[in-house]
């Protein structure tokens, strides 16, 4: 049975926290392990945020317990009153994520039946041990850059296939495409953005949002590719549609992280001018086709402008080209 690094960190962290609390002879030492488990998250920032909420909620719970139980006694009605006041307070201070740990602390005090300085230090020590061990265990996060590079390569391949299928239809009017590349591209964009956000949340001292911006850029382009699909399917083969098909073939071959948009924008402008110089459509079908082609050109201009506004990272562009060569060899 195999397990991931997060499972390993959770198991080791919980055991270590309990060992430390037990070695210090703290009451309810197993609570330190619970707190550690709750602190270990998928990202460093997520772990730090969770730790802060646990600490805030637990200390607030200690203060509430000291006041409510000492005023009204240690019985179920007092606990009910405490929770009625405590839970809205956690919502107010935005620490509701720490409610599980804080209630465990409250029940410790309820079980002992008195509030002493020693008990207060005991509970505070459990909280600090659990949080500290959890944060230490979460210091190491394996890089997922190689996964993101792979998603980037696969997404660009799907974009190439979509543009090739559009070209094939404009040139030959073949309608045997099942559109699976569109579904794959959509899923890759969502996965890529999620992984890129994880990478951002695993760095405190630098904010590297290249990958997230890249997938966000592709998402905008993908919306355009989806939007022109009905107009592609509404075009009948003409000399003009074949010229646009050739343009899409060239555009497909140039899908990469670098910025080659200006070259294709110039080509598209020339193509637009050529179409405008042609004689007017004589039939309804010709009119529909010409209008559809102009709309597709307009949308492709937006597609290229999105790419032009994206600032590529030269080092990552070289890396993706290198990995693409290895990908093709496979």
mmCIF file of C-alpha atoms in Angstrom:
data_model
loop_
_atom_site.group_PDB
_atom_site.id
_atom_site.type_symbol
_atom_site.label_atom_id
_atom_site.label_comp_id
_atom_site.label_asym_id
_atom_site.label_seq_id
_atom_site.Cartn_x
_atom_site.Cartn_y
_atom_site.Cartn_z
ATOM 1 C CA UNK A 1 0.000 0.000 0.000
ATOM 2 C CA UNK A 2 1.546 3.254 -1.143
ATOM 3 C CA UNK A 3 1.065 6.679 0.426
ATOM 4 C CA UNK A 4 1.893 10.255 -0.557
ATOM 5 C CA UNK A 5 4.234 12.742 1.062
ATOM 6 C CA UNK A 6 1.353 14.547 2.778
ATOM 7 C CA UNK A 7 0.180 11.323 4.423
ATOM 8 C CA UNK A 8 3.740 10.662 5.560
ATOM 9 C CA UNK A 9 4.095 14.172 7.007
ATOM 10 C CA UNK A 10 0.739 13.912 8.778
ATOM 11 C CA UNK A 11 1.576 10.568 10.380
ATOM 12 C CA UNK A 12 5.080 11.559 11.468
ATOM 13 C CA UNK A 13 3.950 14.992 12.624
ATOM 14 C CA UNK A 14 1.098 13.653 14.749
ATOM 15 C CA UNK A 15 3.360 11.086 16.390
ATOM 16 C CA UNK A 16 6.084 13.663 17.040
ATOM 17 C CA UNK A 17 3.651 16.176 18.562
ATOM 18 C CA UNK A 18 2.181 13.555 20.895
ATOM 19 C CA UNK A 19 5.672 12.384 21.847
ATOM 20 C CA UNK A 20 6.752 15.927 22.789
ATOM 21 C CA UNK A 21 3.555 16.635 24.745
ATOM 22 C CA UNK A 22 3.797 13.303 26.570
ATOM 23 C CA UNK A 23 7.514 13.839 27.296
ATOM 24 C CA UNK A 24 6.600 17.205 28.879
ATOM 25 C CA UNK A 25 3.974 15.358 30.944
ATOM 26 C CA UNK A 26 1.106 17.494 29.704
ATOM 27 C CA UNK A 27 -2.493 16.560 30.401
ATOM 28 C CA UNK A 28 -4.547 15.465 27.340
ATOM 29 C CA UNK A 29 -1.290 15.107 25.356
ATOM 30 C CA UNK A 30 -3.051 13.429 22.421
ATOM 31 C CA UNK A 31 -4.672 16.782 21.581
ATOM 32 C CA UNK A 32 -1.281 17.989 20.289
ATOM 33 C CA UNK A 33 -1.429 15.304 17.594
ATOM 34 C CA UNK A 34 -4.943 16.393 16.566
ATOM 35 C CA UNK A 35 -3.807 19.997 16.212
ATOM 36 C CA UNK A 36 -0.813 18.943 14.105
ATOM 37 C CA UNK A 37 -3.023 16.936 11.758
ATOM 38 C CA UNK A 38 -5.320 19.938 11.299
ATOM 39 C CA UNK A 39 -2.359 22.232 10.552
ATOM 40 C CA UNK A 40 -0.879 20.165 7.730
ATOM 41 C CA UNK A 41 -2.413 21.466 4.514
ATOM 42 C CA UNK A 42 -1.760 21.186 0.789
ATOM 43 C CA UNK A 43 0.265 24.441 0.670
ATOM 44 C CA UNK A 44 2.552 26.409 2.976
ATOM 45 C CA UNK A 45 0.303 29.465 2.982
ATOM 46 C CA UNK A 46 -2.707 27.262 3.652
ATOM 47 C CA UNK A 47 -0.900 25.690 6.594
ATOM 48 C CA UNK A 48 0.098 29.068 8.020
ATOM 49 C CA UNK A 49 -3.433 30.417 7.640
ATOM 50 C CA UNK A 50 -4.889 27.315 9.311
ATOM 51 C CA UNK A 51 -2.363 27.568 12.164
ATOM 52 C CA UNK A 52 -3.289 31.193 12.808
ATOM 53 C CA UNK A 53 -7.002 30.382 12.906
ATOM 54 C CA UNK A 54 -6.415 27.436 15.251
ATOM 55 C CA UNK A 55 -4.348 29.599 17.603
ATOM 56 C CA UNK A 56 -6.848 32.468 17.553
ATOM 57 C CA UNK A 57 -9.856 30.186 18.057
ATOM 58 C CA UNK A 58 -8.191 28.161 20.820
ATOM 59 C CA UNK A 59 -6.994 31.157 22.831
ATOM 60 C CA UNK A 60 -10.415 32.772 22.452
ATOM 61 C CA UNK A 61 -11.992 29.525 23.652
ATOM 62 C CA UNK A 62 -9.738 29.477 26.706
ATOM 63 C CA UNK A 63 -10.789 33.005 27.627
ATOM 64 C CA UNK A 64 -14.488 32.208 27.156
ATOM 65 C CA UNK A 65 -14.159 29.061 29.265
ATOM 66 C CA UNK A 66 -12.422 30.905 32.081
ATOM 67 C CA UNK A 67 -15.238 33.448 32.270
ATOM 68 C CA UNK A 68 -18.379 31.379 31.542
ATOM 69 C CA UNK A 69 -17.517 28.284 33.585
ATOM 70 C CA UNK A 70 -16.324 30.287 36.585
ATOM 71 C CA UNK A 71 -19.469 32.436 36.530
ATOM 72 C CA UNK A 72 -22.111 29.759 35.850
ATOM 73 C CA UNK A 73 -20.439 26.554 36.967
ATOM 74 C CA UNK A 74 -19.410 23.355 35.218
ATOM 75 C CA UNK A 75 -22.603 21.782 33.907
ATOM 76 C CA UNK A 76 -24.233 21.225 30.491
ATOM 77 C CA UNK A 77 -26.256 24.455 30.613
ATOM 78 C CA UNK A 78 -23.074 26.499 31.044
ATOM 79 C CA UNK A 79 -21.493 24.686 28.103
ATOM 80 C CA UNK A 80 -24.574 25.464 26.000
ATOM 81 C CA UNK A 81 -24.397 29.167 26.879
ATOM 82 C CA UNK A 82 -20.685 29.195 26.144
ATOM 83 C CA UNK A 83 -21.130 27.705 22.674
ATOM 84 C CA UNK A 84 -24.016 30.057 21.893
ATOM 85 C CA UNK A 85 -21.684 32.984 22.519
ATOM 86 C CA UNK A 86 -18.446 31.419 21.315
ATOM 87 C CA UNK A 87 -19.426 30.224 17.825
ATOM 88 C CA UNK A 88 -20.765 33.632 16.639
ATOM 89 C CA UNK A 89 -17.581 35.196 18.003
ATOM 90 C CA UNK A 90 -15.445 32.864 15.879
ATOM 91 C CA UNK A 91 -17.508 33.813 12.856
ATOM 92 C CA UNK A 92 -17.017 37.475 13.670
ATOM 93 C CA UNK A 93 -13.230 37.204 13.993
ATOM 94 C CA UNK A 94 -13.074 34.865 10.965
ATOM 95 C CA UNK A 95 -11.578 31.962 12.902
ATOM 96 C CA UNK A 96 -14.404 29.450 12.512
ATOM 97 C CA UNK A 97 -11.969 26.980 10.872
ATOM 98 C CA UNK A 98 -10.428 26.511 14.301
ATOM 99 C CA UNK A 99 -13.657 25.495 16.004
ATOM 100 C CA UNK A 100 -12.779 21.778 16.300
ATOM 101 C CA UNK A 101 -9.570 22.401 18.218
ATOM 102 C CA UNK A 102 -11.083 25.117 20.369
ATOM 103 C CA UNK A 103 -14.010 22.904 21.413
ATOM 104 C CA UNK A 104 -11.535 20.147 22.342
ATOM 105 C CA UNK A 105 -9.769 22.678 24.589
ATOM 106 C CA UNK A 106 -13.097 23.784 26.092
ATOM 107 C CA UNK A 107 -14.009 20.194 26.897
ATOM 108 C CA UNK A 108 -10.672 19.673 28.616
ATOM 109 C CA UNK A 109 -11.490 22.512 31.004
ATOM 110 C CA UNK A 110 -15.040 21.254 31.394
ATOM 111 C CA UNK A 111 -13.717 17.789 32.273
ATOM 112 C CA UNK A 112 -11.250 19.093 34.892
ATOM 113 C CA UNK A 113 -13.972 21.264 36.430
ATOM 114 C CA UNK A 114 -11.775 24.192 37.375
ATOM 115 C CA UNK A 115 -9.604 26.835 35.760
ATOM 116 C CA UNK A 116 -6.070 27.113 37.088
ATOM 117 C CA UNK A 117 -2.931 28.757 35.863
ATOM 118 C CA UNK A 118 -1.360 25.320 35.389
ATOM 119 C CA UNK A 119 -4.297 24.154 33.241
ATOM 120 C CA UNK A 120 -4.126 27.320 31.164
ATOM 121 C CA UNK A 121 -0.409 26.757 30.493
ATOM 122 C CA UNK A 122 -1.088 23.073 29.755
ATOM 123 C CA UNK A 123 -3.665 23.873 27.071
ATOM 124 C CA UNK A 124 -1.581 26.693 25.616
ATOM 125 C CA UNK A 125 1.417 24.333 25.420
ATOM 126 C CA UNK A 126 -0.649 21.714 23.578
ATOM 127 C CA UNK A 127 -1.746 24.351 21.069
ATOM 128 C CA UNK A 128 1.783 25.662 20.486
ATOM 129 C CA UNK A 129 3.315 22.183 20.172
ATOM 130 C CA UNK A 130 0.669 21.029 17.687
ATOM 131 C CA UNK A 131 0.908 24.188 15.568
ATOM 132 C CA UNK A 132 4.719 24.316 15.616
ATOM 133 C CA UNK A 133 5.134 20.683 14.607
ATOM 134 C CA UNK A 134 2.524 21.091 11.881
ATOM 135 C CA UNK A 135 4.275 24.142 10.415
ATOM 136 C CA UNK A 136 7.690 22.484 10.587
ATOM 137 C CA UNK A 137 6.411 19.358 8.825
ATOM 138 C CA UNK A 138 4.914 21.545 6.103
ATOM 139 C CA UNK A 139 8.152 23.415 5.391
ATOM 140 C CA UNK A 140 8.988 20.923 2.655
ATOM 141 C CA UNK A 141 6.741 20.958 -0.385
ATOM 142 C CA UNK A 142 7.854 18.983 -3.460
ATOM 143 C CA UNK A 143 7.974 21.020 -6.641
ATOM 144 C CA UNK A 144 5.197 20.366 -9.138
ATOM 145 C CA UNK A 145 6.762 22.498 -11.885
ATOM 146 C CA UNK A 146 7.417 19.409 -14.004
ATOM 147 C CA UNK A 147 3.706 18.545 -13.837
ATOM 148 C CA UNK A 148 2.787 22.070 -14.907
ATOM 149 C CA UNK A 149 5.260 21.915 -17.808
ATOM 150 C CA UNK A 150 3.643 18.654 -18.915
ATOM 151 C CA UNK A 151 0.173 20.239 -18.709
ATOM 152 C CA UNK A 152 1.477 23.193 -20.709
ATOM 153 C CA UNK A 153 2.831 20.939 -23.448
ATOM 154 C CA UNK A 154 -0.363 18.887 -23.591
ATOM 155 C CA UNK A 155 -2.570 21.999 -23.650
ATOM 156 C CA UNK A 156 -0.632 23.488 -26.551
ATOM 157 C CA UNK A 157 -0.947 20.199 -28.384
ATOM 158 C CA UNK A 158 -4.721 20.280 -27.910
ATOM 159 C CA UNK A 159 -4.801 23.869 -29.202
ATOM 160 C CA UNK A 160 -2.854 22.761 -32.262
ATOM 161 C CA UNK A 161 -5.286 19.922 -32.897
ATOM 162 C CA UNK A 162 -8.314 22.225 -32.560
ATOM 163 C CA UNK A 163 -6.874 24.722 -35.043
ATOM 164 C CA UNK A 164 -5.964 21.879 -37.421
ATOM 165 C CA UNK A 165 -9.506 20.513 -37.295
ATOM 166 C CA UNK A 166 -10.908 23.992 -37.974
ATOM 167 C CA UNK A 167 -8.552 24.264 -40.938
ATOM 168 C CA UNK A 168 -9.530 20.838 -42.228
ATOM 169 C CA UNK A 169 -13.214 21.746 -42.172
ATOM 170 C CA UNK A 170 -12.685 25.098 -43.887
ATOM 171 C CA UNK A 171 -10.653 23.431 -46.621
ATOM 172 C CA UNK A 172 -12.422 20.106 -47.171
ATOM 173 C CA UNK A 173 -15.735 20.450 -45.296
ATOM 174 C CA UNK A 174 -15.079 17.215 -43.393
ATOM 175 C CA UNK A 175 -17.384 16.766 -40.402
ATOM 176 C CA UNK A 176 -15.973 13.596 -38.782
ATOM 177 C CA UNK A 177 -14.322 15.406 -35.852
ATOM 178 C CA UNK A 178 -15.636 14.341 -32.424
ATOM 179 C CA UNK A 179 -14.386 17.485 -30.609
ATOM 180 C CA UNK A 180 -12.611 15.593 -27.824
ATOM 181 C CA UNK A 181 -9.714 18.072 -27.951
ATOM 182 C CA UNK A 182 -12.027 20.820 -26.715
ATOM 183 C CA UNK A 183 -12.996 18.778 -23.662
ATOM 184 C CA UNK A 184 -9.351 17.909 -22.959
ATOM 185 C CA UNK A 185 -8.220 21.515 -23.337
ATOM 186 C CA UNK A 186 -10.866 22.742 -20.911
ATOM 187 C CA UNK A 187 -9.813 20.192 -18.285
ATOM 188 C CA UNK A 188 -6.107 20.983 -18.748
ATOM 189 C CA UNK A 189 -6.730 24.696 -18.232
ATOM 190 C CA UNK A 190 -8.546 24.091 -14.948
ATOM 191 C CA UNK A 191 -5.890 21.643 -13.738
ATOM 192 C CA UNK A 192 -3.093 23.969 -14.770
ATOM 193 C CA UNK A 193 -4.583 26.953 -12.954
ATOM 194 C CA UNK A 194 -5.106 24.894 -9.796
ATOM 195 C CA UNK A 195 -1.512 23.614 -9.826
ATOM 196 C CA UNK A 196 -0.164 27.085 -10.563
ATOM 197 C CA UNK A 197 -2.083 28.480 -7.578
ATOM 198 C CA UNK A 198 -0.583 25.755 -5.383
ATOM 199 C CA UNK A 199 2.877 26.821 -6.549
ATOM 200 C CA UNK A 200 2.116 30.452 -5.658
ATOM 201 C CA UNK A 201 0.852 29.449 -2.210
ATOM 202 C CA UNK A 202 4.029 27.487 -1.516
ATOM 203 C CA UNK A 203 6.281 30.551 -1.738
ATOM 204 C CA UNK A 204 6.426 33.271 0.919
ATOM 205 C CA UNK A 205 9.367 35.345 -0.285
ATOM 206 C CA UNK A 206 8.593 35.489 -4.001
ATOM 207 C CA UNK A 207 5.401 35.781 -5.984
ATOM 208 C CA UNK A 208 5.877 33.731 -9.131
ATOM 209 C CA UNK A 209 2.594 33.892 -11.031
ATOM 210 C CA UNK A 210 3.916 33.111 -14.513
ATOM 211 C CA UNK A 211 2.191 29.742 -14.757
ATOM 212 C CA UNK A 212 -1.136 31.046 -13.469
ATOM 213 C CA UNK A 213 -1.058 33.964 -15.924
ATOM 214 C CA UNK A 214 -0.150 31.561 -18.718
ATOM 215 C CA UNK A 215 -3.149 29.286 -18.130
ATOM 216 C CA UNK A 216 -5.411 32.318 -17.620
ATOM 217 C CA UNK A 217 -4.229 33.615 -20.998
ATOM 218 C CA UNK A 218 -4.953 30.267 -22.644
ATOM 219 C CA UNK A 219 -8.361 30.204 -21.002
ATOM 220 C CA UNK A 220 -9.275 33.506 -22.692
ATOM 221 C CA UNK A 221 -8.050 32.164 -26.021
ATOM 222 C CA UNK A 222 -9.957 28.934 -25.492
ATOM 223 C CA UNK A 223 -13.206 30.857 -25.031
ATOM 224 C CA UNK A 224 -12.629 32.402 -28.463
ATOM 225 C CA UNK A 225 -11.907 29.014 -30.035
ATOM 226 C CA UNK A 226 -15.199 27.749 -28.631
ATOM 227 C CA UNK A 227 -17.017 30.852 -29.799
ATOM 228 C CA UNK A 228 -15.955 30.556 -33.438
ATOM 229 C CA UNK A 229 -16.793 26.853 -33.717
ATOM 230 C CA UNK A 230 -20.429 27.417 -34.866
ATOM 231 C CA UNK A 231 -19.202 29.905 -37.485
ATOM 232 C CA UNK A 232 -16.540 27.474 -38.711
ATOM 233 C CA UNK A 233 -19.207 24.815 -39.178
ATOM 234 C CA UNK A 234 -21.415 27.303 -41.049
ATOM 235 C CA UNK A 235 -18.827 28.054 -43.732
ATOM 236 C CA UNK A 236 -18.951 26.337 -47.119
ATOM 237 C CA UNK A 237 -15.646 25.673 -48.960
ATOM 238 C CA UNK A 238 -14.526 28.623 -51.107
ATOM 239 C CA UNK A 239 -11.195 30.049 -52.210
ATOM 240 C CA UNK A 240 -11.431 32.449 -49.283
ATOM 241 C CA UNK A 241 -12.107 29.711 -46.744
ATOM 242 C CA UNK A 242 -9.112 27.763 -48.084
ATOM 243 C CA UNK A 243 -6.880 30.792 -47.569
ATOM 244 C CA UNK A 244 -8.099 31.088 -43.998
ATOM 245 C CA UNK A 245 -7.510 27.338 -43.589
ATOM 246 C CA UNK A 246 -3.891 27.788 -44.654
ATOM 247 C CA UNK A 247 -3.540 30.601 -42.122
ATOM 248 C CA UNK A 248 -4.900 28.342 -39.365
ATOM 249 C CA UNK A 249 -2.404 25.645 -40.334
ATOM 250 C CA UNK A 250 0.463 28.092 -39.887
ATOM 251 C CA UNK A 251 -1.039 29.400 -36.647
ATOM 252 C CA UNK A 252 -1.376 25.848 -35.332
ATOM 253 C CA UNK A 253 2.282 25.104 -36.000
ATOM 254 C CA UNK A 254 3.317 28.180 -33.996
ATOM 255 C CA UNK A 255 1.415 27.490 -30.758
ATOM 256 C CA UNK A 256 4.079 27.880 -28.056
ATOM 257 C CA UNK A 257 4.808 29.893 -24.880
ATOM 258 C CA UNK A 258 6.794 32.504 -26.870
ATOM 259 C CA UNK A 259 5.254 35.597 -28.411
ATOM 260 C CA UNK A 260 4.858 35.376 -32.202
ATOM 261 C CA UNK A 261 1.464 37.059 -32.274
ATOM 262 C CA UNK A 262 2.503 40.191 -34.184
ATOM 263 C CA UNK A 263 3.629 38.231 -37.228
ATOM 264 C CA UNK A 264 0.253 36.485 -37.460
ATOM 265 C CA UNK A 265 -1.673 39.688 -36.793
ATOM 266 C CA UNK A 266 0.023 41.205 -39.842
ATOM 267 C CA UNK A 267 -0.903 38.142 -41.906
ATOM 268 C CA UNK A 268 -4.480 38.375 -40.693
ATOM 269 C CA UNK A 269 -4.664 42.050 -41.653
ATOM 270 C CA UNK A 270 -3.472 41.186 -45.154
ATOM 271 C CA UNK A 271 -6.029 38.393 -45.394
ATOM 272 C CA UNK A 272 -8.773 40.739 -44.243
ATOM 273 C CA UNK A 273 -7.843 43.284 -46.892
ATOM 274 C CA UNK A 274 -7.824 40.597 -49.583
ATOM 275 C CA UNK A 275 -11.336 39.475 -48.651
ATOM 276 C CA UNK A 276 -12.605 43.049 -48.686
ATOM 277 C CA UNK A 277 -11.198 43.616 -52.160
ATOM 278 C CA UNK A 278 -13.120 40.643 -53.582
ATOM 279 C CA UNK A 279 -16.397 41.193 -55.381
ATOM 280 C CA UNK A 280 -19.560 41.111 -53.307
ATOM 281 C CA UNK A 281 -21.377 37.786 -52.701
ATOM 282 C CA UNK A 282 -24.000 36.935 -55.296
ATOM 283 C CA UNK A 283 -25.994 34.281 -53.414
ATOM 284 C CA UNK A 284 -27.291 33.896 -49.875
ATOM 285 C CA UNK A 285 -24.851 31.047 -49.150
ATOM 286 C CA UNK A 286 -21.929 33.138 -50.359
ATOM 287 C CA UNK A 287 -23.086 36.020 -48.166
ATOM 288 C CA UNK A 288 -23.364 33.785 -45.083
ATOM 289 C CA UNK A 289 -19.928 32.307 -45.756
ATOM 290 C CA UNK A 290 -18.307 35.728 -46.288
ATOM 291 C CA UNK A 291 -19.909 37.123 -43.120
ATOM 292 C CA UNK A 292 -18.800 34.063 -41.166
ATOM 293 C CA UNK A 293 -15.231 34.414 -42.423
ATOM 294 C CA UNK A 294 -15.092 38.080 -41.419
ATOM 295 C CA UNK A 295 -16.392 37.195 -37.975
ATOM 296 C CA UNK A 296 -13.795 34.428 -37.594
ATOM 297 C CA UNK A 297 -11.033 36.851 -38.616
ATOM 298 C CA UNK A 298 -12.287 39.372 -36.059
ATOM 299 C CA UNK A 299 -12.234 36.746 -33.314
ATOM 300 C CA UNK A 300 -8.784 35.528 -34.339
ATOM 301 C CA UNK A 301 -7.531 39.092 -33.997
ATOM 302 C CA UNK A 302 -8.748 39.026 -30.383
ATOM 303 C CA UNK A 303 -7.121 35.613 -29.958
ATOM 304 C CA UNK A 304 -3.766 37.002 -31.092
ATOM 305 C CA UNK A 305 -4.062 40.223 -29.068
ATOM 306 C CA UNK A 306 -4.506 38.144 -25.908
ATOM 307 C CA UNK A 307 -1.266 36.333 -26.675
ATOM 308 C CA UNK A 308 0.535 39.547 -27.587
ATOM 309 C CA UNK A 309 -0.344 41.055 -24.193
ATOM 310 C CA UNK A 310 1.111 38.043 -22.413
ATOM 311 C CA UNK A 311 4.731 38.548 -21.372
ATOM 312 C CA UNK A 312 6.619 35.257 -21.800
ATOM 313 C CA UNK A 313 9.368 34.110 -19.483
ATOM 314 C CA UNK A 314 12.411 33.479 -21.710
ATOM 315 C CA UNK A 315 13.869 30.801 -19.455
ATOM 316 C CA UNK A 316 10.592 28.903 -19.250
ATOM 317 C CA UNK A 317 10.064 29.282 -22.984
ATOM 318 C CA UNK A 318 13.396 27.551 -23.590
ATOM 319 C CA UNK A 319 12.467 24.852 -21.085
ATOM 320 C CA UNK A 320 9.093 24.172 -22.699
ATOM 321 C CA UNK A 321 10.690 23.935 -26.153
ATOM 322 C CA UNK A 322 13.235 21.452 -24.815
ATOM 323 C CA UNK A 323 10.515 19.341 -23.193
ATOM 324 C CA UNK A 324 8.433 19.502 -26.364
ATOM 325 C CA UNK A 325 11.266 17.906 -28.311
ATOM 326 C CA UNK A 326 11.473 15.125 -25.759
ATOM 327 C CA UNK A 327 7.674 14.793 -25.882
ATOM 328 C CA UNK A 328 7.724 14.368 -29.666
ATOM 329 C CA UNK A 329 10.481 11.723 -29.456
ATOM 330 C CA UNK A 330 8.213 9.638 -27.254
#
